[in-house]
Short mmCIF file of C-alpha atoms and ligand atoms in Angstrom, two decimals:
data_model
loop_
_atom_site.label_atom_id
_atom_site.label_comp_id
_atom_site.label_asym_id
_atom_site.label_seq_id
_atom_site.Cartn_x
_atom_site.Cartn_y
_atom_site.Cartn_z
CA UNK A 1 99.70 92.92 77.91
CA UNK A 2 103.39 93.73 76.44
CA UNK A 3 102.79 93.30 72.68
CA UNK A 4 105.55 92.71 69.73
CA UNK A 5 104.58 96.19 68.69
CA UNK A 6 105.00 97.73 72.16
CA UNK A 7 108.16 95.84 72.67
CA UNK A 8 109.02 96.82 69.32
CA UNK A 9 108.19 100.75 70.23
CA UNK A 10 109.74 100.64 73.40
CA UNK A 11 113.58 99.61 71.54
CA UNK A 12 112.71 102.96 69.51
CA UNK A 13 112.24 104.58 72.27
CA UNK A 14 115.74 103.37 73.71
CA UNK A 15 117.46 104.21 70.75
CA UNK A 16 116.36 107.50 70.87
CA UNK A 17 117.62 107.97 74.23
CA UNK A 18 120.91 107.04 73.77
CA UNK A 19 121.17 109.20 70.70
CA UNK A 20 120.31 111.82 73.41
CA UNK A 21 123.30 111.06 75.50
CA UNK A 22 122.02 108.05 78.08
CA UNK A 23 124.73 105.62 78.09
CA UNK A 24 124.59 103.48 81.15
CA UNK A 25 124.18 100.19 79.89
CA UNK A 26 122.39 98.68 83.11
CA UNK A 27 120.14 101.85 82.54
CA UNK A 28 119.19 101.42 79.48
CA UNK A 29 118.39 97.49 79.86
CA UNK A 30 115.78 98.72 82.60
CA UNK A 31 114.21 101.27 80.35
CA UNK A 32 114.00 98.31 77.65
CA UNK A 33 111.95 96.06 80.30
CA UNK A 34 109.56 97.94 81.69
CA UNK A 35 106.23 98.48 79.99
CA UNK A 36 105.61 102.22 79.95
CA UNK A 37 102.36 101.56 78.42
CA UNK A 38 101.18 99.80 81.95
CA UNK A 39 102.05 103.20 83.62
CA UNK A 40 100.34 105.60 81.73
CA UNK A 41 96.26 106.07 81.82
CA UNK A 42 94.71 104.30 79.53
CA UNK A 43 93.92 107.05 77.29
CA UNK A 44 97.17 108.06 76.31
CA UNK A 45 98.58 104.31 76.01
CA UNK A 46 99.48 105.46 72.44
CA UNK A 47 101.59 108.25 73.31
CA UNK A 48 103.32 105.76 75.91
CA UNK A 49 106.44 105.53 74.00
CA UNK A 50 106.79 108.89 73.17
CA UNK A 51 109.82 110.86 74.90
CA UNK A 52 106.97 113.29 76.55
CA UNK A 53 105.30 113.46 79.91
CA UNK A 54 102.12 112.49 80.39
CA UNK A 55 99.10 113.47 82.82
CA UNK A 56 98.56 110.70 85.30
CA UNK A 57 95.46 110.94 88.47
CA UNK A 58 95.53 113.69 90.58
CA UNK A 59 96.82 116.63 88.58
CA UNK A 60 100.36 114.81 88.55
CA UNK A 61 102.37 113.40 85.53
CA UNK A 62 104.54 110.59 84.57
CA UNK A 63 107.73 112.14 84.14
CA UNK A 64 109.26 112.04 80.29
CA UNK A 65 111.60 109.27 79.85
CA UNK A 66 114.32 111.19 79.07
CA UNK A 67 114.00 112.82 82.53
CA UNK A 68 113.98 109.78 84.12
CA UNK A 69 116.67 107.70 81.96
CA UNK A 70 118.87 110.96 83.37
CA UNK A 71 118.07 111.19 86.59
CA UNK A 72 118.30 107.18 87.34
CA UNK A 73 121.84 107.55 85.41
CA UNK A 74 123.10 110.04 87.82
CA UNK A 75 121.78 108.46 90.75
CA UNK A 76 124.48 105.55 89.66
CA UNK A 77 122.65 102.74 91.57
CA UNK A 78 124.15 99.78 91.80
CA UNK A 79 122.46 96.09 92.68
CA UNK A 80 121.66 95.68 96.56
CA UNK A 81 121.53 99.65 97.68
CA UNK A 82 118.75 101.08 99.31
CA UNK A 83 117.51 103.56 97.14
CA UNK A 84 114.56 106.03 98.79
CA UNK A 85 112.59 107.60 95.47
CA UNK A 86 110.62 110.97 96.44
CA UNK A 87 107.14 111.11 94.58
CA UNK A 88 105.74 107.84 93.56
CA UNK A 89 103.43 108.84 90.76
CA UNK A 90 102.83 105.94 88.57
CA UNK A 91 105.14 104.12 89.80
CA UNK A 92 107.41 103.55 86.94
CA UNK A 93 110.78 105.24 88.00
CA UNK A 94 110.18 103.14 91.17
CA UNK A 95 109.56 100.14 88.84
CA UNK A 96 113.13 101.22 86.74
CA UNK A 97 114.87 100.76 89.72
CA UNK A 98 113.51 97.68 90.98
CA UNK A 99 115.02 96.26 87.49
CA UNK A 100 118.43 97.61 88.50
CA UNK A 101 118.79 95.62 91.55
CA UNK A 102 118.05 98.09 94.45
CA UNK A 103 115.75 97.61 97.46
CA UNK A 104 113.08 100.56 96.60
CA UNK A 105 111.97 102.71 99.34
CA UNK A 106 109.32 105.44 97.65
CA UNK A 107 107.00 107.58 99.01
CA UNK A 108 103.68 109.46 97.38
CA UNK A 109 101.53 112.37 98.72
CA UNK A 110 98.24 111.66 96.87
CA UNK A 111 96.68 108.77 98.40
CA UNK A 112 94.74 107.67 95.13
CA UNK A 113 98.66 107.31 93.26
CA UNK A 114 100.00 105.30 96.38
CA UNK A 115 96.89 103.02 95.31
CA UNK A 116 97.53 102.86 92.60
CA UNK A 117 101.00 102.64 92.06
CA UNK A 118 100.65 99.74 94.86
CA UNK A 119 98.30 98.05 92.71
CA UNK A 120 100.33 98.29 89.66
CA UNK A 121 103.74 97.32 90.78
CA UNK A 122 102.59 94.31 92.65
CA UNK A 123 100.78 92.95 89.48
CA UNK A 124 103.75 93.24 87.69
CA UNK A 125 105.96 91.25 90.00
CA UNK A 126 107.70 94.65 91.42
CA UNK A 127 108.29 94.47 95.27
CA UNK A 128 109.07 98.16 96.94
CA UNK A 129 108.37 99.47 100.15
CA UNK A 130 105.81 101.73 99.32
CA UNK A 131 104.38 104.55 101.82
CA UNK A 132 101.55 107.12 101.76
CA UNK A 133 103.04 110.16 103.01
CA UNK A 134 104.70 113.73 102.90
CA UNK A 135 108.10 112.73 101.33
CA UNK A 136 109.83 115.73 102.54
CA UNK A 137 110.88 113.62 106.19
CA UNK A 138 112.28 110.94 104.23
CA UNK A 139 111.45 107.22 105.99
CA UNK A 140 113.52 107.70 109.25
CA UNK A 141 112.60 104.08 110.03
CA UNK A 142 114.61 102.80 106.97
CA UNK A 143 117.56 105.39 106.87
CA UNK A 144 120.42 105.68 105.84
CA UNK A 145 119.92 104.96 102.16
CA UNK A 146 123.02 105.23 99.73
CA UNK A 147 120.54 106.73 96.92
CA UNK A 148 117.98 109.25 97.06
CA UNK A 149 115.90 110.00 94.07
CA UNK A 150 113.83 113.01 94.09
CA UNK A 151 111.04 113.32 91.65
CA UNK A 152 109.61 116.49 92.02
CA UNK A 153 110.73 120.33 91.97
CA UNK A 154 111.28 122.17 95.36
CA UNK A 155 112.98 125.34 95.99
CA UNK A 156 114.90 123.19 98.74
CA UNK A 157 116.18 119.64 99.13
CA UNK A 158 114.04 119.14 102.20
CA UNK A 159 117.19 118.66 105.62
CA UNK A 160 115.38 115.33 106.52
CA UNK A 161 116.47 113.58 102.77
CA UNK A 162 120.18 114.93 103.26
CA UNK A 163 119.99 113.42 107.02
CA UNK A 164 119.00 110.12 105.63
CA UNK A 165 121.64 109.99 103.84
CA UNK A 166 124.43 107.51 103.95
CA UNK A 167 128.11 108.44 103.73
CA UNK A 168 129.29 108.24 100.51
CA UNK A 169 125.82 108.37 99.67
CA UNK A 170 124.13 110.53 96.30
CA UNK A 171 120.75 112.21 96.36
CA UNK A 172 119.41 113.76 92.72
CA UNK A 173 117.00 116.11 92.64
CA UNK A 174 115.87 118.91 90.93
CA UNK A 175 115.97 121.93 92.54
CA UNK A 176 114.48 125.66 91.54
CA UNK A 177 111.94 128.40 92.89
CA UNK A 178 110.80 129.09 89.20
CA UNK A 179 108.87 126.73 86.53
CA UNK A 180 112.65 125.30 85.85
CA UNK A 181 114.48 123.73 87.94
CA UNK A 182 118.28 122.61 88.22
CA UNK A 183 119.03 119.19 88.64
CA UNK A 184 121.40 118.79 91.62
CA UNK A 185 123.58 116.03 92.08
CA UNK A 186 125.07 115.83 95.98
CA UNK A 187 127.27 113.58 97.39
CA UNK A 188 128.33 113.03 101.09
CA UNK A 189 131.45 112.52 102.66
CA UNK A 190 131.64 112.24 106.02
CA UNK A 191 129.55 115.13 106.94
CA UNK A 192 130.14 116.99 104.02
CA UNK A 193 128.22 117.43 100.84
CA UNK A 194 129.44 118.31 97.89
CA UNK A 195 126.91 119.77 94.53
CA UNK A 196 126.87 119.73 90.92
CA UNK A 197 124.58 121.03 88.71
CA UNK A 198 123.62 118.93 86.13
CA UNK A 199 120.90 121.00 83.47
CA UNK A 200 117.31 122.63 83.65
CA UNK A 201 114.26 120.33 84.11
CA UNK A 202 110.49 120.98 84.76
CA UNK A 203 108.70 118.58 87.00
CA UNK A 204 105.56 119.36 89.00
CA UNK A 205 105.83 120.81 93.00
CA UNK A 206 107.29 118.94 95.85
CA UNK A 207 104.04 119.68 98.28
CA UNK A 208 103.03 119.66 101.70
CA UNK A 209 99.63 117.30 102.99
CA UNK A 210 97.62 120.91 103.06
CA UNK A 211 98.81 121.35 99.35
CA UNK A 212 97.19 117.48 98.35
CA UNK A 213 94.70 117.61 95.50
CA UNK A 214 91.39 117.40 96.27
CA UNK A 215 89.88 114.20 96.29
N1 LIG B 301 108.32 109.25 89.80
C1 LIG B 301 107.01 109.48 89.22
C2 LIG B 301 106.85 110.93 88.81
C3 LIG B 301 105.71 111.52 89.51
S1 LIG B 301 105.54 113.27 89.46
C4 LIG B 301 106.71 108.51 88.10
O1 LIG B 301 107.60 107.76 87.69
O2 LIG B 301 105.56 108.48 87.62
C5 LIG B 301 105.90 113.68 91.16
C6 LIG B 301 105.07 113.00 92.21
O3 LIG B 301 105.47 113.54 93.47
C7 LIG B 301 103.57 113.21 92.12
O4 LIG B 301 102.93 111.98 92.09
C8 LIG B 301 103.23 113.99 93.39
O5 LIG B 301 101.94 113.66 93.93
C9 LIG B 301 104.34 113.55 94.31
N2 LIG B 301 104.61 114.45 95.43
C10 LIG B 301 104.52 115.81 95.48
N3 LIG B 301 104.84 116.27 96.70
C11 LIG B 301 105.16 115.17 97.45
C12 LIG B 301 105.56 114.97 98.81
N4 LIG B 301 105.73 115.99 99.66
N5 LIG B 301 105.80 113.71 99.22
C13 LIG B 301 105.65 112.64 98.38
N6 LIG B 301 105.26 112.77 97.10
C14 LIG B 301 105.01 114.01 96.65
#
């Protein structure tokens, strides 16, 4: 299931993220344990440890690792938070931070992923709270969280996710109206927040349940 040669390509792949500027330690163990090649659909299990994106079910994609080596770097999570992750997809981000310690809240639109990703995670020994929904209202039942982890592009960091915030909480998340989107790093103090801008990304739409793909 996790071959020499995929453990072998996977350390490539690591090295070439750091040589791209990832330098969190604790991040880059937990890109050097999971098996990306148990993520991806079967057909493209040989581009699994290539830094691109790949299509997943659904019309959705796996985001490229160095997308989500960054975004799991700025997100600064440390063992024991509650971390809620917007857009489940495959499942691997969620699976990334499992292996950094954190209690993993996610959420997915597309029913078929949540399956999926369900399915996945629990045969690899992964245990997050994992919900079939519209991520936009958070999960009020679990809030606050000290790190939320969007994973899709919205014109808007949807007022439920900065809610569920805790103080001195950090949310990531790429925002943008365009096919680019700025990566937004906010913190909260009190009931302030405060926003950096951290680089252009492209990641598919944050949607709403009328916007699901058909099934
Ligand atoms: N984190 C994923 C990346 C998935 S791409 C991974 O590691 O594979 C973004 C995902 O967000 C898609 O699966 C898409 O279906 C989902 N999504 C889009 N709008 C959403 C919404 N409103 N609520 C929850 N998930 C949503």
């Amino acid at each position: 299931m996790d071959s020499p040669r995929q453990q072998g390509l996977r350390r490539k792949l690591v090295q070439q993220l750091e040589r791209k500027g990832i330098k969190d330690p604790a991040v880059l163990a937990a890109l050097r344990r999971v098996p990306r090649h148990l993520f991806v659909e079967p057909t493209f299990i040989e581009l699994a440890y290539e830094d691109r994106a790949l299509p997943i079910a659904c019309g959705q994609t796996i985001s490229q690792p160095y997308t989500v080596a960054y975004q799991t770097e700025l997100l600064q999570v440390c063992p024991g938070h509650k971390v809620l992750e917007i857009g489940t997809g495959s499942g691997y981000q969620c699976a990334i931070l499992c292996e950094l310690g954190a209690e993993v809240y996610s959420v997915e639109l597309e029913r078929i992923l949540y399956e999926r990703a369900r399915e996945r995670l629990t045969r690899l020994g992964y245990r997050p709270f994992l919900r079939w929904g519209d991520g936009r209202l958070g999960w009020p039942t679990y809030a606050p969280f000290d790190r939320i982890l969007v994973t899709a592009g919205a014109p808007e960091i949807p007022p439920a996710l900065l809610d569920q915030l805790a103080e001195g909480g950090r949310l990531v998340a790429p925002v943008g109206t365009g096919s680019d989107q700025t990566m937004l790093v906010i913190t909260r103090e009190g009931n302030q927040f405060k926003q950096e801008e951290k680089g252009l990304f492209r990641f598919v739409p944050l949607r709403s349940p009328d916007q699901r793909e058909a099934e």
